[in-house]
């Protein structure tokens, strides 16, 4: 079912896009633990999912940023869900769509008892945006454990790497238990760290 290697290392052996939902009544009701993925449009969420699942082009990278308008529940190892939500902060999205998106996320965050943690993706090359800060504060308002995933780390010059990760942490004003993971879908850096965080949450009673 789940291959255990090198101590705490976990591998996702099988995955499937199981449920596509727009409202609470459509969410899975099997009580399995869930991990939510949020991030700005174009931050590399599809690549992040594909890297975790070990599958190429499974989560489709849309040519139109902000196109995904549903909550996508990926069942992994028949044991837990990765939940992907629409990218936020896309300028061309109209106000009605933005409001609908806000309500959909709020409904999920307020009602989902089996949500274990949020992985919030930010671009490691740029300072977190106002939308990133709003999203992080929003998650903290609901008191949800959050791990920041700084994507596209391989694109940073070596001299900027530590500095940029510090800028991400200080700009978001991270609470003590939340941390930043440097991540690259190219080199796979950070993948095992993310999988270990998931494994620890699954092992909790």
Tab-separated table of N, CA and C in Angstrom, residues 49-163:
chain	number	residue	atom	x	y	z
A	49	UNK	N	2.024	19.408	-7.916
A	49	UNK	CA	1.203	18.196	-7.789
A	49	UNK	C	1.842	17.047	-8.561
A	50	UNK	N	2.233	17.317	-9.807
A	50	UNK	CA	2.846	16.272	-10.636
A	50	UNK	C	4.115	15.718	-9.997
A	51	UNK	N	4.919	16.605	-9.372
A	51	UNK	CA	6.164	16.180	-8.721
A	51	UNK	C	5.859	15.299	-7.508
A	52	UNK	N	4.883	15.713	-6.691
A	52	UNK	CA	4.515	14.898	-5.517
A	52	UNK	C	3.989	13.534	-5.936
A	53	UNK	N	3.142	13.526	-6.959
A	53	UNK	CA	2.514	12.277	-7.385
A	53	UNK	C	3.463	11.412	-8.224
A	54	UNK	N	4.569	12.024	-8.665
A	54	UNK	CA	5.501	11.276	-9.513
A	54	UNK	C	4.906	10.970	-10.869
A	55	UNK	N	4.052	11.880	-11.357
A	55	UNK	CA	3.389	11.657	-12.651
A	55	UNK	C	3.571	12.891	-13.523
A	56	UNK	N	3.890	12.648	-14.780
A	56	UNK	CA	4.083	13.782	-15.697
A	56	UNK	C	2.743	14.262	-16.207
A	57	UNK	N	2.548	15.572	-16.189
A	57	UNK	CA	1.355	16.190	-16.810
A	57	UNK	C	0.038	15.600	-16.326
A	58	UNK	N	0.010	15.125	-15.067
A	58	UNK	CA	-1.259	14.576	-14.560
A	58	UNK	C	-2.199	15.712	-14.201
A	59	UNK	N	-1.681	16.646	-13.386
A	59	UNK	CA	-2.450	17.873	-13.144
A	59	UNK	C	-2.147	18.766	-14.328
A	60	UNK	N	-3.163	19.108	-15.064
A	60	UNK	CA	-2.954	19.858	-16.309
A	60	UNK	C	-2.519	21.288	-16.007
A	61	UNK	N	-1.487	21.712	-16.719
A	61	UNK	CA	-1.057	23.103	-16.608
A	61	UNK	C	-1.891	23.893	-17.604
A	62	UNK	N	-2.728	24.769	-17.117
A	62	UNK	CA	-3.631	25.497	-18.006
A	62	UNK	C	-2.899	26.633	-18.703
A	63	UNK	N	-3.195	26.815	-19.989
A	63	UNK	CA	-2.576	27.923	-20.721
A	63	UNK	C	-3.241	29.243	-20.331
A	64	UNK	N	-4.444	29.146	-19.748
A	64	UNK	CA	-5.124	30.354	-19.274
A	64	UNK	C	-5.052	30.384	-17.756
A	65	UNK	N	-4.191	31.271	-17.184
A	65	UNK	CA	-4.091	31.321	-15.716
A	65	UNK	C	-5.455	31.590	-15.090
A	66	UNK	N	-5.700	30.961	-13.955
A	66	UNK	CA	-6.949	31.207	-13.237
A	66	UNK	C	-8.146	30.500	-13.840
A	67	UNK	N	-7.886	29.519	-14.714
A	67	UNK	CA	-9.000	28.862	-15.401
A	67	UNK	C	-9.699	27.821	-14.505
A	68	UNK	N	-8.904	27.120	-13.699
A	68	UNK	CA	-9.501	26.104	-12.812
A	68	UNK	C	-10.481	26.776	-11.857
A	69	UNK	N	-11.719	26.347	-11.863
A	69	UNK	CA	-12.732	26.980	-10.998
A	69	UNK	C	-13.397	25.984	-10.055
A	70	UNK	N	-12.729	24.874	-9.813
A	70	UNK	CA	-13.315	23.840	-8.954
A	70	UNK	C	-12.300	23.407	-7.898
A	71	UNK	N	-12.791	22.737	-6.848
A	71	UNK	CA	-11.894	22.063	-5.915
A	71	UNK	C	-11.648	20.669	-6.477
A	72	UNK	N	-10.381	20.336	-6.707
A	72	UNK	CA	-10.045	19.025	-7.262
A	72	UNK	C	-9.435	18.150	-6.166
A	73	UNK	N	-10.081	17.029	-5.880
A	73	UNK	CA	-9.625	16.119	-4.821
A	73	UNK	C	-8.888	14.938	-5.452
A	74	UNK	N	-7.570	14.863	-5.206
A	74	UNK	CA	-6.765	13.749	-5.705
A	74	UNK	C	-6.610	12.727	-4.581
A	75	UNK	N	-7.119	11.517	-4.783
A	75	UNK	CA	-6.944	10.478	-3.773
A	75	UNK	C	-5.565	9.856	-3.968
A	76	UNK	N	-4.801	9.731	-2.880
A	76	UNK	CA	-3.429	9.216	-2.961
A	76	UNK	C	-3.283	7.998	-2.058
A	77	UNK	N	-2.729	6.921	-2.607
A	77	UNK	CA	-2.526	5.654	-1.870
A	77	UNK	C	-3.819	5.163	-1.207
A	78	UNK	N	-4.957	5.571	-1.749
A	78	UNK	CA	-6.267	5.237	-1.160
A	78	UNK	C	-6.336	5.632	0.312
A	79	UNK	N	-5.531	6.627	0.697
A	79	UNK	CA	-5.403	6.944	2.123
A	79	UNK	C	-5.685	8.405	2.456
A	80	UNK	N	-5.322	9.325	1.565
A	80	UNK	CA	-5.530	10.745	1.853
A	80	UNK	C	-5.785	11.492	0.545
A	81	UNK	N	-6.242	12.745	0.689
A	81	UNK	CA	-6.509	13.584	-0.481
A	81	UNK	C	-5.563	14.783	-0.524
A	82	UNK	N	-5.069	15.084	-1.715
A	82	UNK	CA	-4.505	16.401	-2.001
A	82	UNK	C	-5.640	17.187	-2.635
A	83	UNK	N	-5.915	18.358	-2.108
A	83	UNK	CA	-7.037	19.154	-2.613
A	83	UNK	C	-6.482	20.414	-3.267
A	84	UNK	N	-6.706	20.519	-4.568
A	84	UNK	CA	-6.204	21.658	-5.331
A	84	UNK	C	-7.343	22.648	-5.547
A	85	UNK	N	-7.061	23.921	-5.297
A	85	UNK	CA	-8.103	24.948	-5.481
A	85	UNK	C	-7.638	25.953	-6.531
A	86	UNK	N	-8.558	26.744	-7.069
A	86	UNK	CA	-8.172	27.716	-8.101
A	86	UNK	C	-7.079	28.655	-7.610
A	87	UNK	N	-6.194	29.035	-8.523
A	87	UNK	CA	-5.167	30.027	-8.200
A	87	UNK	C	-5.830	31.367	-7.921
A	88	UNK	N	-5.270	32.110	-6.984
A	88	UNK	CA	-5.866	33.414	-6.653
A	88	UNK	C	-5.043	34.543	-7.267
A	89	UNK	N	-5.605	35.732	-7.217
A	89	UNK	CA	-4.850	36.925	-7.605
A	89	UNK	C	-4.661	37.101	-9.091
A	90	UNK	N	-5.493	36.438	-9.901
A	90	UNK	CA	-5.340	36.627	-11.344
A	90	UNK	C	-6.131	37.849	-11.794
A	91	UNK	N	-5.422	38.821	-12.349
A	91	UNK	CA	-5.995	40.153	-12.592
A	91	UNK	C	-7.234	40.145	-13.483
A	92	UNK	N	-7.261	39.280	-14.486
A	92	UNK	CA	-8.354	39.365	-15.461
A	92	UNK	C	-9.643	38.679	-15.003
A	93	UNK	N	-9.600	38.072	-13.832
A	93	UNK	CA	-10.826	37.404	-13.377
A	93	UNK	C	-11.824	38.450	-12.891
A	94	UNK	N	-13.070	38.325	-13.317
A	94	UNK	CA	-14.054	39.347	-12.953
A	94	UNK	C	-14.455	39.240	-11.482
A	95	UNK	N	-15.062	40.294	-10.987
A	95	UNK	CA	-15.409	40.400	-9.558
A	95	UNK	C	-16.349	39.280	-9.100
A	96	UNK	N	-17.311	38.933	-9.942
A	96	UNK	CA	-18.284	37.881	-9.568
A	96	UNK	C	-17.549	36.562	-9.353
A	97	UNK	N	-16.646	36.220	-10.287
A	97	UNK	CA	-15.878	34.973	-10.182
A	97	UNK	C	-14.987	35.005	-8.947
A	98	UNK	N	-14.372	36.158	-8.690
A	98	UNK	CA	-13.507	36.297	-7.512
A	98	UNK	C	-14.292	36.058	-6.227
A	99	UNK	N	-15.485	36.614	-6.166
A	99	UNK	CA	-16.313	36.477	-4.969
A	99	UNK	C	-16.720	35.008	-4.784
A	100	UNK	N	-17.088	34.364	-5.889
A	100	UNK	CA	-17.493	32.960	-5.850
A	100	UNK	C	-16.342	32.098	-5.340
A	101	UNK	N	-15.136	32.402	-5.852
A	101	UNK	CA	-13.933	31.683	-5.430
A	101	UNK	C	-13.711	31.866	-3.925
A	102	UNK	N	-13.833	33.128	-3.450
A	102	UNK	CA	-13.646	33.432	-2.029
A	102	UNK	C	-14.605	32.654	-1.149
A	103	UNK	N	-15.855	32.596	-1.559
A	103	UNK	CA	-16.883	31.882	-0.781
A	103	UNK	C	-16.624	30.376	-0.777
A	104	UNK	N	-16.175	29.851	-1.929
A	104	UNK	CA	-15.912	28.410	-2.047
A	104	UNK	C	-14.786	27.996	-1.097
A	105	UNK	N	-13.714	28.799	-1.079
A	105	UNK	CA	-12.578	28.501	-0.199
A	105	UNK	C	-12.987	28.659	1.268
A	106	UNK	N	-13.715	29.728	1.559
A	106	UNK	CA	-14.131	29.979	2.940
A	106	UNK	C	-15.006	28.839	3.450
A	107	UNK	N	-15.930	28.395	2.618
A	107	UNK	CA	-16.817	27.287	2.992
A	107	UNK	C	-15.996	26.040	3.312
A	108	UNK	N	-15.005	25.768	2.492
A	108	UNK	CA	-14.154	24.594	2.713
A	108	UNK	C	-13.376	24.738	4.029
A	109	UNK	N	-12.724	25.883	4.217
A	109	UNK	CA	-11.891	26.085	5.407
A	109	UNK	C	-12.702	26.052	6.699
A	110	UNK	N	-13.920	26.573	6.631
A	110	UNK	CA	-14.758	26.640	7.836
A	110	UNK	C	-15.363	25.290	8.213
A	111	UNK	N	-15.612	24.439	7.215
A	111	UNK	CA	-16.398	23.238	7.501
A	111	UNK	C	-15.584	21.945	7.512
A	112	UNK	N	-14.333	22.005	7.078
A	112	UNK	CA	-13.609	20.753	6.827
A	112	UNK	C	-12.791	20.308	8.031
A	113	UNK	N	-13.334	19.385	8.801
A	113	UNK	CA	-12.645	18.933	10.015
A	113	UNK	C	-11.452	18.038	9.711
A	114	UNK	N	-11.466	17.367	8.550
A	114	UNK	CA	-10.366	16.446	8.218
A	114	UNK	C	-9.249	17.126	7.423
A	115	UNK	N	-9.284	18.468	7.354
A	115	UNK	CA	-8.177	19.208	6.752
A	115	UNK	C	-7.017	19.235	7.749
A	116	UNK	N	-5.884	18.649	7.361
A	116	UNK	CA	-4.750	18.528	8.283
A	116	UNK	C	-3.781	19.705	8.177
A	117	UNK	N	-3.606	20.188	6.939
A	117	UNK	CA	-2.586	21.212	6.723
A	117	UNK	C	-2.798	21.830	5.350
A	118	UNK	N	-2.348	23.089	5.222
A	118	UNK	CA	-2.352	23.748	3.919
A	118	UNK	C	-0.912	23.914	3.453
A	119	UNK	N	-0.661	23.569	2.197
A	119	UNK	CA	0.604	23.904	1.555
A	119	UNK	C	0.334	25.133	0.699
A	120	UNK	N	0.926	26.252	1.091
A	120	UNK	CA	0.719	27.496	0.365
A	120	UNK	C	1.946	27.776	-0.494
A	121	UNK	N	1.746	27.829	-1.807
A	121	UNK	CA	2.853	27.992	-2.739
A	121	UNK	C	3.100	29.464	-3.052
A	122	UNK	N	4.368	29.861	-2.964
A	122	UNK	CA	4.767	31.212	-3.382
A	122	UNK	C	5.977	31.052	-4.305
A	123	UNK	N	6.201	32.037	-5.146
A	123	UNK	CA	7.333	32.014	-6.077
A	123	UNK	C	8.580	32.486	-5.330
A	124	UNK	N	9.588	31.618	-5.246
A	124	UNK	CA	10.788	31.953	-4.460
A	124	UNK	C	11.572	33.123	-5.059
A	125	UNK	N	11.300	33.457	-6.329
A	125	UNK	CA	12.104	34.497	-7.005
A	125	UNK	C	11.624	35.903	-6.682
A	126	UNK	N	10.382	36.011	-6.178
A	126	UNK	CA	9.856	37.348	-5.901
A	126	UNK	C	9.311	37.435	-4.477
A	127	UNK	N	9.304	38.635	-3.968
A	127	UNK	CA	8.758	38.877	-2.628
A	127	UNK	C	7.268	38.518	-2.655
A	128	UNK	N	6.758	37.847	-1.614
A	128	UNK	CA	5.326	37.529	-1.593
A	128	UNK	C	4.465	38.766	-1.849
A	129	UNK	N	3.421	38.586	-2.639
A	129	UNK	CA	2.570	39.706	-3.035
A	129	UNK	C	1.559	40.016	-1.932
A	130	UNK	N	0.835	41.094	-2.133
A	130	UNK	CA	-0.231	41.464	-1.199
A	130	UNK	C	-1.262	40.330	-1.095
A	131	UNK	N	-1.563	39.691	-2.237
A	131	UNK	CA	-2.510	38.560	-2.233
A	131	UNK	C	-1.974	37.383	-1.425
A	132	UNK	N	-0.653	37.145	-1.522
A	132	UNK	CA	-0.050	36.066	-0.728
A	132	UNK	C	-0.200	36.351	0.768
A	133	UNK	N	0.068	37.600	1.147
A	133	UNK	CA	-0.024	37.997	2.569
A	133	UNK	C	-1.472	37.845	3.050
A	134	UNK	N	-2.423	38.285	2.215
A	134	UNK	CA	-3.848	38.146	2.563
A	134	UNK	C	-4.229	36.690	2.752
A	135	UNK	N	-3.769	35.841	1.829
A	135	UNK	CA	-4.102	34.408	1.914
A	135	UNK	C	-3.516	33.788	3.179
A	136	UNK	N	-2.256	34.105	3.483
A	136	UNK	CA	-1.635	33.536	4.686
A	136	UNK	C	-2.373	34.000	5.942
A	137	UNK	N	-2.698	35.288	6.008
A	137	UNK	CA	-3.425	35.816	7.179
A	137	UNK	C	-4.803	35.170	7.308
A	138	UNK	N	-5.409	34.901	6.169
A	138	UNK	CA	-6.722	34.249	6.105
A	138	UNK	C	-6.635	32.840	6.708
A	139	UNK	N	-5.594	32.100	6.322
A	139	UNK	CA	-5.391	30.746	6.853
A	139	UNK	C	-5.138	30.788	8.355
A	140	UNK	N	-4.399	31.800	8.797
A	140	UNK	CA	-4.106	31.919	10.226
A	140	UNK	C	-5.361	32.329	11.011
A	141	UNK	N	-6.230	33.108	10.366
A	141	UNK	CA	-7.510	33.485	10.988
A	141	UNK	C	-8.305	32.222	11.332
A	142	UNK	N	-8.240	31.232	10.439
A	142	UNK	CA	-8.933	29.960	10.685
A	142	UNK	C	-8.070	28.980	11.480
A	143	UNK	N	-6.874	29.465	11.887
A	143	UNK	CA	-5.992	28.675	12.745
A	143	UNK	C	-5.582	27.344	12.106
A	144	UNK	N	-5.231	27.394	10.831
A	144	UNK	CA	-4.888	26.177	10.089
A	144	UNK	C	-3.374	26.066	9.954
A	145	UNK	N	-2.838	24.881	10.269
A	145	UNK	CA	-1.399	24.646	10.106
A	145	UNK	C	-1.038	24.851	8.639
A	146	UNK	N	0.032	25.602	8.413
A	146	UNK	CA	0.397	25.959	7.045
A	146	UNK	C	1.898	25.780	6.815
A	147	UNK	N	2.238	25.186	5.694
A	147	UNK	CA	3.632	25.112	5.257
A	147	UNK	C	3.756	25.932	3.978
A	148	UNK	N	4.729	26.839	3.951
A	148	UNK	CA	4.964	27.649	2.753
A	148	UNK	C	5.922	26.882	1.839
A	149	UNK	N	5.533	26.721	0.589
A	149	UNK	CA	6.384	26.043	-0.397
A	149	UNK	C	6.877	27.104	-1.380
A	150	UNK	N	8.198	27.372	-1.347
A	150	UNK	CA	8.784	28.387	-2.229
A	150	UNK	C	9.217	27.706	-3.531
A	151	UNK	N	8.407	27.868	-4.574
A	151	UNK	CA	8.610	27.143	-5.832
A	151	UNK	C	9.689	27.799	-6.705
A	152	UNK	N	10.066	27.060	-7.759
A	152	UNK	CA	11.005	27.560	-8.791
A	152	UNK	C	12.371	27.906	-8.184
A	153	UNK	N	12.725	27.189	-7.142
A	153	UNK	CA	13.978	27.427	-6.413
A	153	UNK	C	15.197	27.226	-7.312
A	154	UNK	N	15.079	26.300	-8.275
A	154	UNK	CA	16.203	26.020	-9.183
A	154	UNK	C	16.534	27.223	-10.071
A	155	UNK	N	15.572	28.148	-10.213
A	155	UNK	CA	15.791	29.311	-11.074
A	155	UNK	C	16.516	30.455	-10.356
A	156	UNK	N	16.718	30.291	-9.045
A	156	UNK	CA	17.440	31.325	-8.284
A	156	UNK	C	18.946	31.151	-8.431
A	157	UNK	N	19.666	32.263	-8.480
A	157	UNK	CA	21.134	32.189	-8.424
A	157	UNK	C	21.519	31.719	-7.021
A	158	UNK	N	22.606	30.973	-6.931
A	158	UNK	CA	23.043	30.412	-5.640
A	158	UNK	C	23.156	31.487	-4.558
A	159	UNK	N	23.657	32.664	-4.917
A	159	UNK	CA	23.871	33.720	-3.908
A	159	UNK	C	22.555	34.297	-3.373
A	160	UNK	N	21.462	34.106	-4.118
A	160	UNK	CA	20.172	34.683	-3.694
A	160	UNK	C	19.305	33.710	-2.888
A	161	UNK	N	19.683	32.444	-2.857
A	161	UNK	CA	18.771	31.417	-2.324
A	161	UNK	C	18.384	31.636	-0.867
A	162	UNK	N	19.382	31.714	0.017
A	162	UNK	CA	19.080	31.895	1.449
A	162	UNK	C	18.339	33.204	1.688
A	163	UNK	N	18.818	34.251	1.017
A	163	UNK	CA	18.231	35.586	1.191
A	163	UNK	C	16.746	35.561	0.802
